[in-house]
Coordinates of C-alpha atoms in Angstrom, one line a residue:
M9 CA 0.0 0.0 0.0
F10 CA 2.8 2.4 0.9
A11 CA 4.5 1.7 -2.4
K12 CA 1.3 2.5 -4.3
I13 CA 0.9 5.7 -2.4
L14 CA 4.4 6.8 -3.2
S15 CA 4.0 6.2 -6.9
P16 CA 1.6 4.2 -9.2
Q17 CA 4.7 2.9 -11.0
T18 CA 6.4 1.6 -7.8
K19 CA 6.2 -2.2 -7.7
T20 CA 8.8 -3.3 -5.2
I21 CA 9.6 -1.7 -1.8
V22 CA 12.2 -3.1 0.6
R23 CA 12.9 -2.3 4.3
T24 CA 16.6 -2.9 5.3
T25 CA 18.7 -2.5 8.4
N26 CA 22.0 -2.5 6.4
V27 CA 23.1 0.9 5.2
E28 CA 25.3 -0.6 2.6
Y29 CA 22.2 -1.9 0.7
L30 CA 20.9 1.7 0.6
E31 CA 24.2 2.9 -1.0
I32 CA 24.0 0.1 -3.5
W33 CA 20.4 0.9 -4.3
Q34 CA 21.2 4.6 -4.7
E35 CA 23.8 3.6 -7.3
R36 CA 20.9 1.8 -9.2
L37 CA 22.6 -1.6 -8.8
L38 CA 19.6 -3.3 -7.2
D39 CA 16.4 -4.1 -9.0
V40 CA 14.2 -2.5 -6.3
D41 CA 11.9 0.5 -6.8
F42 CA 12.1 1.9 -3.3
M43 CA 14.1 1.2 -0.2
V44 CA 13.7 2.5 3.4
S45 CA 15.7 2.1 6.6
S46 CA 13.8 2.9 9.9
E47 CA 17.1 2.7 11.8
L48 CA 18.8 5.3 9.5
E49 CA 15.8 7.6 9.7
T50 CA 15.9 7.4 13.5
A51 CA 19.6 8.2 13.5
H52 CA 18.9 11.2 11.2
A53 CA 16.1 12.4 13.6
I54 CA 18.4 12.1 16.6
S55 CA 21.1 14.0 14.8
R56 CA 18.7 16.8 13.9
I57 CA 17.5 17.0 17.5
T58 CA 21.0 17.0 19.0
G59 CA 22.0 19.8 16.5
V60 CA 19.2 21.9 18.0
P61 CA 19.1 20.9 21.7
A62 CA 16.2 23.0 22.8
A63 CA 13.9 21.8 20.0
R64 CA 10.7 19.8 20.6
Q65 CA 10.6 18.6 17.0
T66 CA 12.6 19.3 13.9
D67 CA 12.6 18.4 10.2
V68 CA 14.8 19.3 7.3
F69 CA 14.1 20.2 3.6
A70 CA 16.1 21.1 0.5
D71 CA 19.0 18.7 1.3
G72 CA 19.5 20.1 4.7
Q73 CA 19.6 23.8 3.7
V74 CA 16.2 24.5 5.4
Q75 CA 15.0 23.4 8.8
M76 CA 11.6 23.6 10.4
V77 CA 11.8 23.5 14.2
E78 CA 9.3 23.5 17.1
F79 CA 10.1 25.1 20.4
D80 CA 8.3 25.3 23.7
V81 CA 8.4 28.7 25.5
V82 CA 8.6 27.8 29.2
P83 CA 5.8 29.2 31.3
G84 CA 7.0 32.0 33.5
Q85 CA 9.8 32.8 31.1
Q86 CA 11.0 36.4 31.4
R87 CA 10.7 39.0 28.6
G88 CA 13.8 38.8 26.4
D89 CA 15.0 39.1 22.8
V90 CA 12.0 37.3 21.3
V91 CA 9.6 36.6 24.2
G92 CA 7.1 39.3 25.2
R93 CA 7.8 41.5 22.2
P94 CA 5.7 42.1 19.0
I95 CA 7.3 40.0 16.3
R96 CA 8.2 43.1 14.3
E97 CA 10.3 44.3 17.2
A98 CA 11.7 40.9 18.3
H99 CA 15.4 40.1 17.7
I100 CA 14.7 37.3 15.3
P101 CA 17.8 35.5 14.1
V102 CA 18.6 36.3 10.5
N103 CA 17.6 33.8 7.8
S104 CA 14.6 32.7 9.8
K105 CA 10.8 33.3 10.1
V106 CA 8.2 32.5 12.7
A107 CA 5.9 30.2 10.8
S108 CA 3.2 29.8 13.5
V109 CA 2.5 30.2 17.2
I110 CA 0.4 27.6 19.0
R111 CA -1.4 29.0 22.0
G112 CA -4.0 27.1 24.1
G113 CA -4.4 24.5 21.3
R114 CA -5.1 27.2 18.7
M115 CA -2.7 28.0 15.9
I116 CA -2.0 31.6 15.2
L117 CA -0.5 32.8 11.9
P118 CA 1.9 35.5 13.2
R119 CA 1.7 39.1 12.0
G120 CA 3.9 41.9 13.1
S121 CA 1.7 42.9 16.0
E122 CA 1.5 39.3 17.4
S123 CA 3.9 38.4 20.2
I124 CA 5.4 35.2 21.5
E125 CA 4.3 34.6 25.1
P126 CA 5.4 32.2 27.9
G127 CA 3.6 28.9 27.4
D128 CA 3.4 29.2 23.7
R129 CA 4.7 26.6 21.2
V130 CA 6.6 28.3 18.4
V131 CA 7.4 26.8 14.9
I132 CA 10.2 28.5 13.0
I133 CA 11.6 27.9 9.6
G134 CA 15.1 29.0 8.5
S135 CA 18.7 28.0 7.9
P136 CA 20.5 25.4 10.1
E137 CA 22.6 28.2 11.6
A138 CA 19.4 30.2 12.4
A139 CA 17.8 27.1 14.0
R140 CA 20.9 26.7 16.3
E141 CA 20.7 30.4 17.3
W142 CA 17.0 30.0 18.1
S143 CA 17.9 27.0 20.2
S144 CA 20.5 29.1 22.1
L145 CA 18.0 31.9 22.6
M146 CA 15.4 29.5 24.1
E147 CA 18.0 27.7 26.3
R148 CA 19.3 31.0 27.7
A149 CA 15.9 32.5 28.2
S150 CA 14.6 29.4 30.1
S151 CA 17.3 29.6 32.7
P152 CA 18.4 32.9 34.3
T153 CA 21.4 31.1 35.8
S154 CA 22.4 29.8 32.4
K155 CA 22.0 33.2 30.9
D156 CA 24.2 34.8 33.5
S157 CA 26.8 32.1 33.1
T158 CA 26.8 32.4 29.3
H159 CA 27.2 36.2 29.5
S160 CA 30.1 35.7 32.0
I161 CA 31.9 33.2 29.7
L162 CA 31.5 35.4 26.7
M163 CA 32.6 38.5 28.5
W164 CA 35.8 36.7 29.7
R165 CA 36.5 35.7 26.1
Q166 CA 36.1 39.4 25.0
F167 CA 38.2 40.6 27.9
T168 CA 41.1 38.3 27.1
Q169 CA 41.1 39.5 23.5
W170 CA 41.3 43.1 24.7
L171 CA 44.2 42.3 27.0
G172 CA 46.1 40.7 24.2
G173 CA 45.5 43.6 21.8
M174 CA 48.6 45.6 22.5
G175 CA 50.5 42.6 23.7
I176 CA 50.7 41.2 27.2
I177 CA 54.4 41.9 27.2
V178 CA 53.8 45.6 26.8
L179 CA 51.2 45.5 29.5
A180 CA 53.6 43.8 31.9
L181 CA 56.2 46.5 31.2
A182 CA 53.7 49.2 31.8
V183 CA 52.5 48.0 35.2
L184 CA 55.5 46.0 36.5
P185 CA 58.4 48.5 36.4
R186 CA 60.7 46.1 38.2
L187 CA 60.5 43.5 35.5
R188 CA 63.9 43.6 33.8
V189 CA 64.1 41.3 30.8
G190 CA 65.4 43.6 28.0
G191 CA 62.4 45.8 27.7
R192 CA 63.3 47.7 24.6
Q193 CA 64.0 44.6 22.6
L194 CA 60.9 42.8 23.9
M195 CA 58.7 45.7 22.9
E196 CA 60.1 46.0 19.4
S197 CA 59.6 42.2 19.0
E198 CA 56.0 42.3 20.3
A199 CA 54.8 45.4 18.6
P200 CA 53.4 44.6 15.1
G201 CA 55.4 46.0 12.2
P202 CA 59.1 46.5 11.5
E203 CA 59.7 48.9 14.4
I204 CA 57.8 51.0 16.9
E205 CA 58.6 54.7 16.9
K206 CA 59.8 55.9 20.3
L207 CA 57.5 58.3 22.1
T208 CA 59.8 58.7 25.1
A209 CA 63.2 57.6 26.3
S210 CA 61.6 55.2 28.7
I211 CA 60.0 52.0 27.5
R212 CA 57.6 52.0 30.5
D213 CA 56.5 55.5 29.7
T214 CA 55.9 54.6 26.1
A215 CA 53.9 51.5 27.0
R216 CA 51.8 53.5 29.5
R217 CA 51.0 56.2 26.9
L218 CA 50.0 53.6 24.3
W219 CA 47.8 51.8 26.9
L220 CA 46.2 55.1 27.9
L221 CA 45.2 55.7 24.3
Y222 CA 44.0 52.1 24.0
V223 CA 41.8 52.4 27.1
G224 CA 40.5 55.8 26.0
L225 CA 39.4 54.6 22.6
T226 CA 37.8 51.5 24.2
A227 CA 35.8 53.7 26.6
A228 CA 34.8 56.0 23.7
Q229 CA 33.4 53.1 21.7
I230 CA 31.5 51.7 24.8
L231 CA 29.9 55.1 25.4
T232 CA 28.9 55.6 21.8
L233 CA 27.4 52.2 21.3
T234 CA 25.6 52.5 24.7
V235 CA 24.1 55.8 23.7
L236 CA 22.7 54.2 20.5
G237 CA 21.0 51.6 22.7
W238 CA 19.7 53.9 25.3
T239 CA 18.2 56.4 22.8
G240 CA 16.5 53.7 20.9
V241 CA 18.5 54.2 17.7
D242 CA 19.5 50.5 18.0
D243 CA 17.6 48.8 20.8
R244 CA 19.6 45.6 20.3
M245 CA 22.7 47.3 21.6
S246 CA 22.6 46.9 25.3
F247 CA 25.4 48.0 27.7
Y248 CA 26.6 44.4 27.8
E249 CA 26.8 44.2 24.0
A250 CA 28.5 47.6 23.9
V251 CA 31.3 46.5 26.3
A252 CA 31.7 43.1 24.7
H253 CA 32.1 44.5 21.2
A254 CA 34.4 47.3 22.2
F255 CA 36.6 44.7 23.9
S256 CA 36.8 42.8 20.6
T257 CA 37.0 45.8 18.2
M258 CA 40.0 47.6 19.6
P259 CA 42.2 44.5 19.7
T260 CA 40.9 43.6 16.2
G261 CA 39.9 40.2 17.6
G262 CA 36.5 40.1 16.0
F263 CA 34.7 37.6 18.3
S264 CA 31.0 38.6 18.7
T265 CA 28.4 37.6 21.3
R266 CA 26.0 36.8 18.4
A267 CA 26.2 33.9 16.0
N268 CA 25.6 36.3 13.1
S269 CA 28.2 38.7 14.3
I270 CA 27.4 42.4 13.7
A271 CA 24.6 41.6 11.3
A272 CA 22.5 41.2 14.5
F273 CA 22.7 45.0 15.1
G274 CA 21.4 48.0 13.3
A275 CA 23.0 50.2 10.7
A276 CA 24.0 52.9 13.2
S277 CA 26.0 50.4 15.3
Q278 CA 27.6 49.0 12.2
W279 CA 28.8 52.5 11.2
V280 CA 30.2 53.2 14.7
I281 CA 32.1 49.9 14.8
T282 CA 33.5 50.6 11.3
V283 CA 35.0 53.8 12.5
F284 CA 36.6 52.2 15.5
M285 CA 37.9 49.3 13.4
V286 CA 39.7 51.8 11.2
L287 CA 41.2 53.5 14.3
A288 CA 42.3 50.1 15.7
G289 CA 44.1 49.4 12.5
A290 CA 46.0 52.8 12.6
N291 CA 49.4 53.5 14.2
F292 CA 48.8 54.0 17.9
A293 CA 52.0 55.9 18.4
L294 CA 51.1 58.2 15.6
M295 CA 47.6 58.7 17.0
Y296 CA 49.0 59.5 20.5
R297 CA 51.4 62.1 19.0
A298 CA 48.5 63.7 17.0
L299 CA 46.5 63.9 20.2
A300 CA 49.4 65.1 22.4
R301 CA 50.2 67.9 19.9
R302 CA 46.5 68.6 19.2
D303 CA 47.4 68.5 15.6
P304 CA 45.5 65.9 13.4
R305 CA 47.7 67.0 10.5
V306 CA 50.4 64.8 12.0
M307 CA 48.4 61.8 10.8
A308 CA 47.6 63.3 7.4
R309 CA 51.3 63.9 6.7
D310 CA 52.2 60.3 7.5
E311 CA 52.8 58.3 4.3
E312 CA 51.8 54.9 5.8
F313 CA 48.5 56.3 7.2
R314 CA 47.7 57.9 3.8
L315 CA 48.3 54.6 2.0
Y316 CA 46.3 52.8 4.7
L317 CA 43.2 55.0 4.2
G318 CA 43.7 54.8 0.4
L319 CA 43.6 51.0 0.3
L320 CA 40.6 51.0 2.6
L321 CA 38.7 53.5 0.5
L322 CA 39.7 51.8 -2.8
G323 CA 38.6 48.4 -1.5
A324 CA 35.3 49.8 -0.2
A325 CA 34.6 51.7 -3.4
V326 CA 35.2 48.6 -5.6
M327 CA 32.9 46.5 -3.6
A328 CA 30.2 49.1 -3.2
A329 CA 30.2 49.7 -7.0
E330 CA 30.0 46.0 -7.7
L331 CA 27.3 45.3 -5.2
A332 CA 25.2 48.2 -6.5
S333 CA 25.7 47.3 -10.2
K334 CA 24.7 43.6 -9.6
G335 CA 21.7 44.6 -7.5
I336 CA 23.0 42.7 -4.4
Q337 CA 22.7 45.8 -2.3
T338 CA 21.7 49.4 -3.1
G339 CA 22.1 52.9 -1.8
E340 CA 23.3 53.3 1.7
A341 CA 23.3 49.6 2.4
A342 CA 25.8 48.9 -0.4
I343 CA 28.2 51.6 0.9
R344 CA 27.8 50.5 4.5
H345 CA 28.4 46.8 4.0
A346 CA 31.3 47.5 1.6
A347 CA 33.0 49.9 4.0
F348 CA 32.3 47.7 7.0
Q349 CA 33.8 44.5 5.3
A350 CA 36.7 46.4 3.9
A351 CA 37.6 47.7 7.3
S352 CA 36.9 44.4 9.1
I353 CA 39.0 42.3 6.7
M354 CA 41.9 44.7 6.2
T355 CA 42.4 45.4 9.9
T356 CA 42.1 41.7 10.5
T357 CA 39.1 42.1 12.9
G358 CA 36.9 39.6 11.1
Y359 CA 33.5 40.9 12.0
A360 CA 30.7 40.4 9.4
S361 CA 27.8 42.8 8.8
I362 CA 26.3 40.5 6.1
D363 CA 27.0 36.9 4.8
F364 CA 29.4 38.0 2.1
N365 CA 30.0 34.4 1.2
K366 CA 26.7 34.5 -0.8
W367 CA 28.1 37.3 -3.0
L368 CA 30.2 34.6 -4.8
A369 CA 27.1 33.1 -6.4
I370 CA 26.6 36.4 -8.3
T371 CA 30.0 38.0 -8.7
S372 CA 33.6 37.1 -7.7
L373 CA 35.0 40.7 -7.6
P374 CA 34.1 41.5 -4.0
A375 CA 35.4 38.2 -2.8
M376 CA 38.7 38.7 -4.6
T377 CA 38.9 42.2 -3.2
L378 CA 38.4 40.9 0.4
V379 CA 41.1 38.2 -0.1
A380 CA 43.5 40.9 -1.4
L381 CA 42.8 43.1 1.7
M382 CA 43.6 40.1 3.9
F383 CA 47.3 40.5 3.0
A384 CA 47.5 44.3 3.6
G385 CA 46.7 44.4 7.3
G386 CA 46.8 47.5 9.5
C387 CA 49.6 50.0 10.2
A388 CA 52.7 49.4 12.2
A389 CA 52.2 49.7 16.0
S390 CA 48.5 48.7 15.6
T391 CA 46.7 45.7 16.9
G392 CA 46.1 44.3 13.4
G393 CA 47.8 41.3 11.7
A394 CA 48.9 40.3 8.2
I395 CA 51.9 42.0 6.3
K396 CA 51.3 45.6 7.5
V397 CA 50.9 48.6 5.3
V398 CA 54.3 50.0 6.2
R399 CA 56.0 46.9 4.7
L400 CA 53.9 47.3 1.5
L401 CA 55.0 50.9 1.4
I402 CA 58.7 50.1 1.8
L403 CA 58.4 47.2 -0.7
G404 CA 56.8 49.5 -3.3
K405 CA 59.5 52.1 -2.8
A406 CA 62.2 49.4 -3.1
L407 CA 60.7 48.1 -6.4
R408 CA 60.5 51.6 -7.8
R409 CA 64.2 52.2 -6.9
E410 CA 65.1 49.0 -8.7
L411 CA 63.3 50.1 -11.8
D412 CA 64.9 53.6 -11.7
Q413 CA 68.4 52.2 -11.2
T414 CA 67.8 49.8 -14.1
V415 CA 67.6 53.0 -16.3
H416 CA 70.2 54.9 -14.4
P417 CA 72.7 52.3 -12.8
Q418 CA 75.0 55.0 -11.3
V419 CA 72.4 56.8 -9.4
V420 CA 72.4 56.4 -5.6
M421 CA 68.8 56.5 -4.3
P422 CA 68.2 55.9 -0.6
I423 CA 64.6 55.0 0.3
R424 CA 62.9 57.7 2.2
M425 CA 59.7 57.6 4.3
N426 CA 58.2 60.7 6.0
G427 CA 61.3 62.7 5.1
G428 CA 63.8 60.3 6.7
V429 CA 66.1 57.7 5.2
V430 CA 65.1 54.1 5.7
D431 CA 68.0 51.9 6.8
E432 CA 69.0 49.3 4.2
R433 CA 68.9 46.6 6.8
T434 CA 65.2 47.4 7.3
V435 CA 64.6 47.3 3.6
R436 CA 66.2 43.8 3.4
A437 CA 64.3 42.6 6.4
V438 CA 61.0 43.8 4.9
I439 CA 61.7 42.1 1.5
A440 CA 62.7 38.9 3.4
F441 CA 59.5 39.0 5.5
V442 CA 57.2 39.5 2.5
I443 CA 58.9 36.6 0.7
L444 CA 58.5 34.4 3.7
Y445 CA 54.9 35.5 4.1
I446 CA 54.0 34.7 0.5
G447 CA 55.9 31.4 0.8
A448 CA 53.9 30.4 3.9
F449 CA 50.7 31.3 2.2
T450 CA 51.6 29.3 -0.9
F451 CA 52.6 26.2 0.9
G452 CA 49.6 26.5 3.2
S453 CA 47.2 26.8 0.3
L454 CA 48.7 23.8 -1.5
G455 CA 48.6 21.8 1.7
L456 CA 44.9 22.5 2.2
V457 CA 44.0 21.7 -1.4
I458 CA 45.9 18.4 -1.3
E459 CA 44.5 17.3 2.1
S460 CA 41.0 18.3 1.1
A461 CA 41.2 16.2 -2.0
R462 CA 42.5 13.3 0.0
T463 CA 39.7 13.5 2.5
D464 CA 37.0 14.3 0.0
V465 CA 36.2 17.7 1.6
A466 CA 34.4 20.1 -0.8
L467 CA 37.0 22.9 -1.0
S468 CA 37.7 24.8 -4.2
P469 CA 41.2 26.3 -4.9
F470 CA 39.9 29.8 -4.2
E471 CA 38.4 28.7 -0.9
A472 CA 41.7 27.1 0.1
M473 CA 43.6 30.3 -0.7
A474 CA 41.1 32.3 1.3
A475 CA 41.4 29.9 4.2
A476 CA 45.2 30.1 4.1
A477 CA 45.1 33.9 3.8
T478 CA 42.6 34.4 6.6
T479 CA 44.5 32.1 9.1
L480 CA 48.0 33.5 8.2
G481 CA 46.7 37.0 8.6
N482 CA 44.6 36.1 11.7
V483 CA 41.6 37.6 10.0
G484 CA 38.8 35.1 10.8
P485 CA 36.3 34.3 8.1
G486 CA 37.0 32.7 4.8
F487 CA 34.7 31.5 2.0
G488 CA 32.7 28.4 1.3
F489 CA 31.8 26.4 4.4
A490 CA 34.3 28.6 6.3
G491 CA 32.4 31.8 5.5
P492 CA 31.5 34.4 8.0
F493 CA 28.4 32.5 9.3
G494 CA 29.9 29.1 8.7
S495 CA 32.5 27.0 10.4
F496 CA 36.0 25.5 9.9
A497 CA 34.8 22.2 11.4
P498 CA 34.6 20.3 8.1
F499 CA 38.4 20.6 7.7
S500 CA 40.3 17.4 8.5
D501 CA 42.7 17.2 11.4
V502 CA 45.7 17.6 9.1
S503 CA 44.1 20.7 7.5
T504 CA 43.4 22.1 11.0
G505 CA 47.0 21.5 11.9
I506 CA 48.2 23.4 8.8
M507 CA 45.9 26.4 9.7
I508 CA 47.0 26.4 13.3
A509 CA 50.7 26.7 12.1
L510 CA 49.7 29.5 9.8
M511 CA 47.9 31.4 12.6
W512 CA 50.9 31.0 14.9
L513 CA 53.4 32.1 12.3
G514 CA 51.2 35.1 11.2
R515 CA 50.5 36.4 14.6
L516 CA 54.0 36.1 16.0
E517 CA 55.6 37.2 12.7
L518 CA 58.2 34.5 13.2
I519 CA 61.0 36.9 14.2
P520 CA 60.0 37.3 17.9
I521 CA 60.1 33.5 18.3
V522 CA 63.6 33.3 16.9
V523 CA 64.7 36.3 19.0
L524 CA 63.4 34.7 22.2
M525 CA 65.3 31.5 21.5
T526 CA 68.7 33.2 21.2
K527 CA 71.2 33.4 24.1
S528 CA 72.3 36.8 23.0
Y529 CA 68.9 38.3 23.5
W530 CA 68.7 37.2 27.2
R531 CA 72.2 38.5 27.8
A532 CA 71.2 41.9 26.5

């Protein structure tokens, strides 16, 4: 009977407990019209439920791309992101919709004015990522203790990012004056970029001044975001969210309290975070000097800062134009998402205001632009990773000198930056670093491609290069399944080991490790 219901042409239906028979049947090697396995269906159901722990019932469609999930709202549950609010005002996870609300045995088709109340049964439909975020919302809301615990853990993660932003070694030198382990050398090794410009004769005073600026900018971002929440401009931005995201913006760490990153917040918050990401990627020593002299022209005269802003604006302009021309985003939204992602990727913060992985289905230019920005990084003496703009500037000047000396071999042309002559040892060190960086990227990309082919992981060459670039530069998101709202979990253990090595090399810039391992350093 079941076979006839399925299709009038179905003549033979078989139930099996052996999964291998199913695989053989799917390859059309068995003369059977239909085959089912209750054990396999049970396993799939368990898998779906464990993937969304708070669900009462779940089902999947479109080869797992869409999930329909049923949740119970616990009686007595407090008002929160989704409970007790009109649906139009609720903080619904992106890529999801409330399909129905069951209240007192009666089904309600939700409109914007309807609200989800304690004791309701809610059916949502959305992506697997959205279903998991719904599950987290329901679990946190049902237990005040669990919610407090989750907030504490997340805030600790944000705080550790913030502490590591300027380097724990610099922090130690600022607050522990009696620590004598070769302070000048340690600071120059820890500070990102070829060399940190001296602000004072004392390493402790320099560290203190940099940390004063760092704390000041963090406080300014917290205040600005909090005001947006308090005034109702972005009611999703609570004081907790403001502190958490300031703690991960200034160190360019990029971890968010939300599964969909900054896409969970409004346009005003996204613009504010964009500005502070740009500041976090700038030279802190240069910013302090501009503030101390009360002369912002100090920054405008700096060659590295001008190139930094130029690359940011160019990347944002290219992406905004492409997004608008292809109809992906229009008007202010196109400019905002382009500017946000250019700043996020170039400064190696790694936030996402939108799932830019989906842009690849329409056009590849924004994706290629983002991958290119992964190599640039922020300025020297910033909290960003990757190559650093100052190295690109010196490399460009060195290449130009080589071209000029090819035409005029007898000409002596020292490389100058901001009016001063760059030492030739620094030029050689920059060229060596860039070669090593590109070499590590190349070998990392090849390793990921080979290992993914061996383990049958769906990874294109472009996605492999993006994964290598984002881990080496300590950026965060890549493309494909490792996109901004995806995960690196599908990578094999070997691929994960390759990316761990790339992150380690990229963050420590290799040279500090070598310095710390030499006897001459500790004798200094």
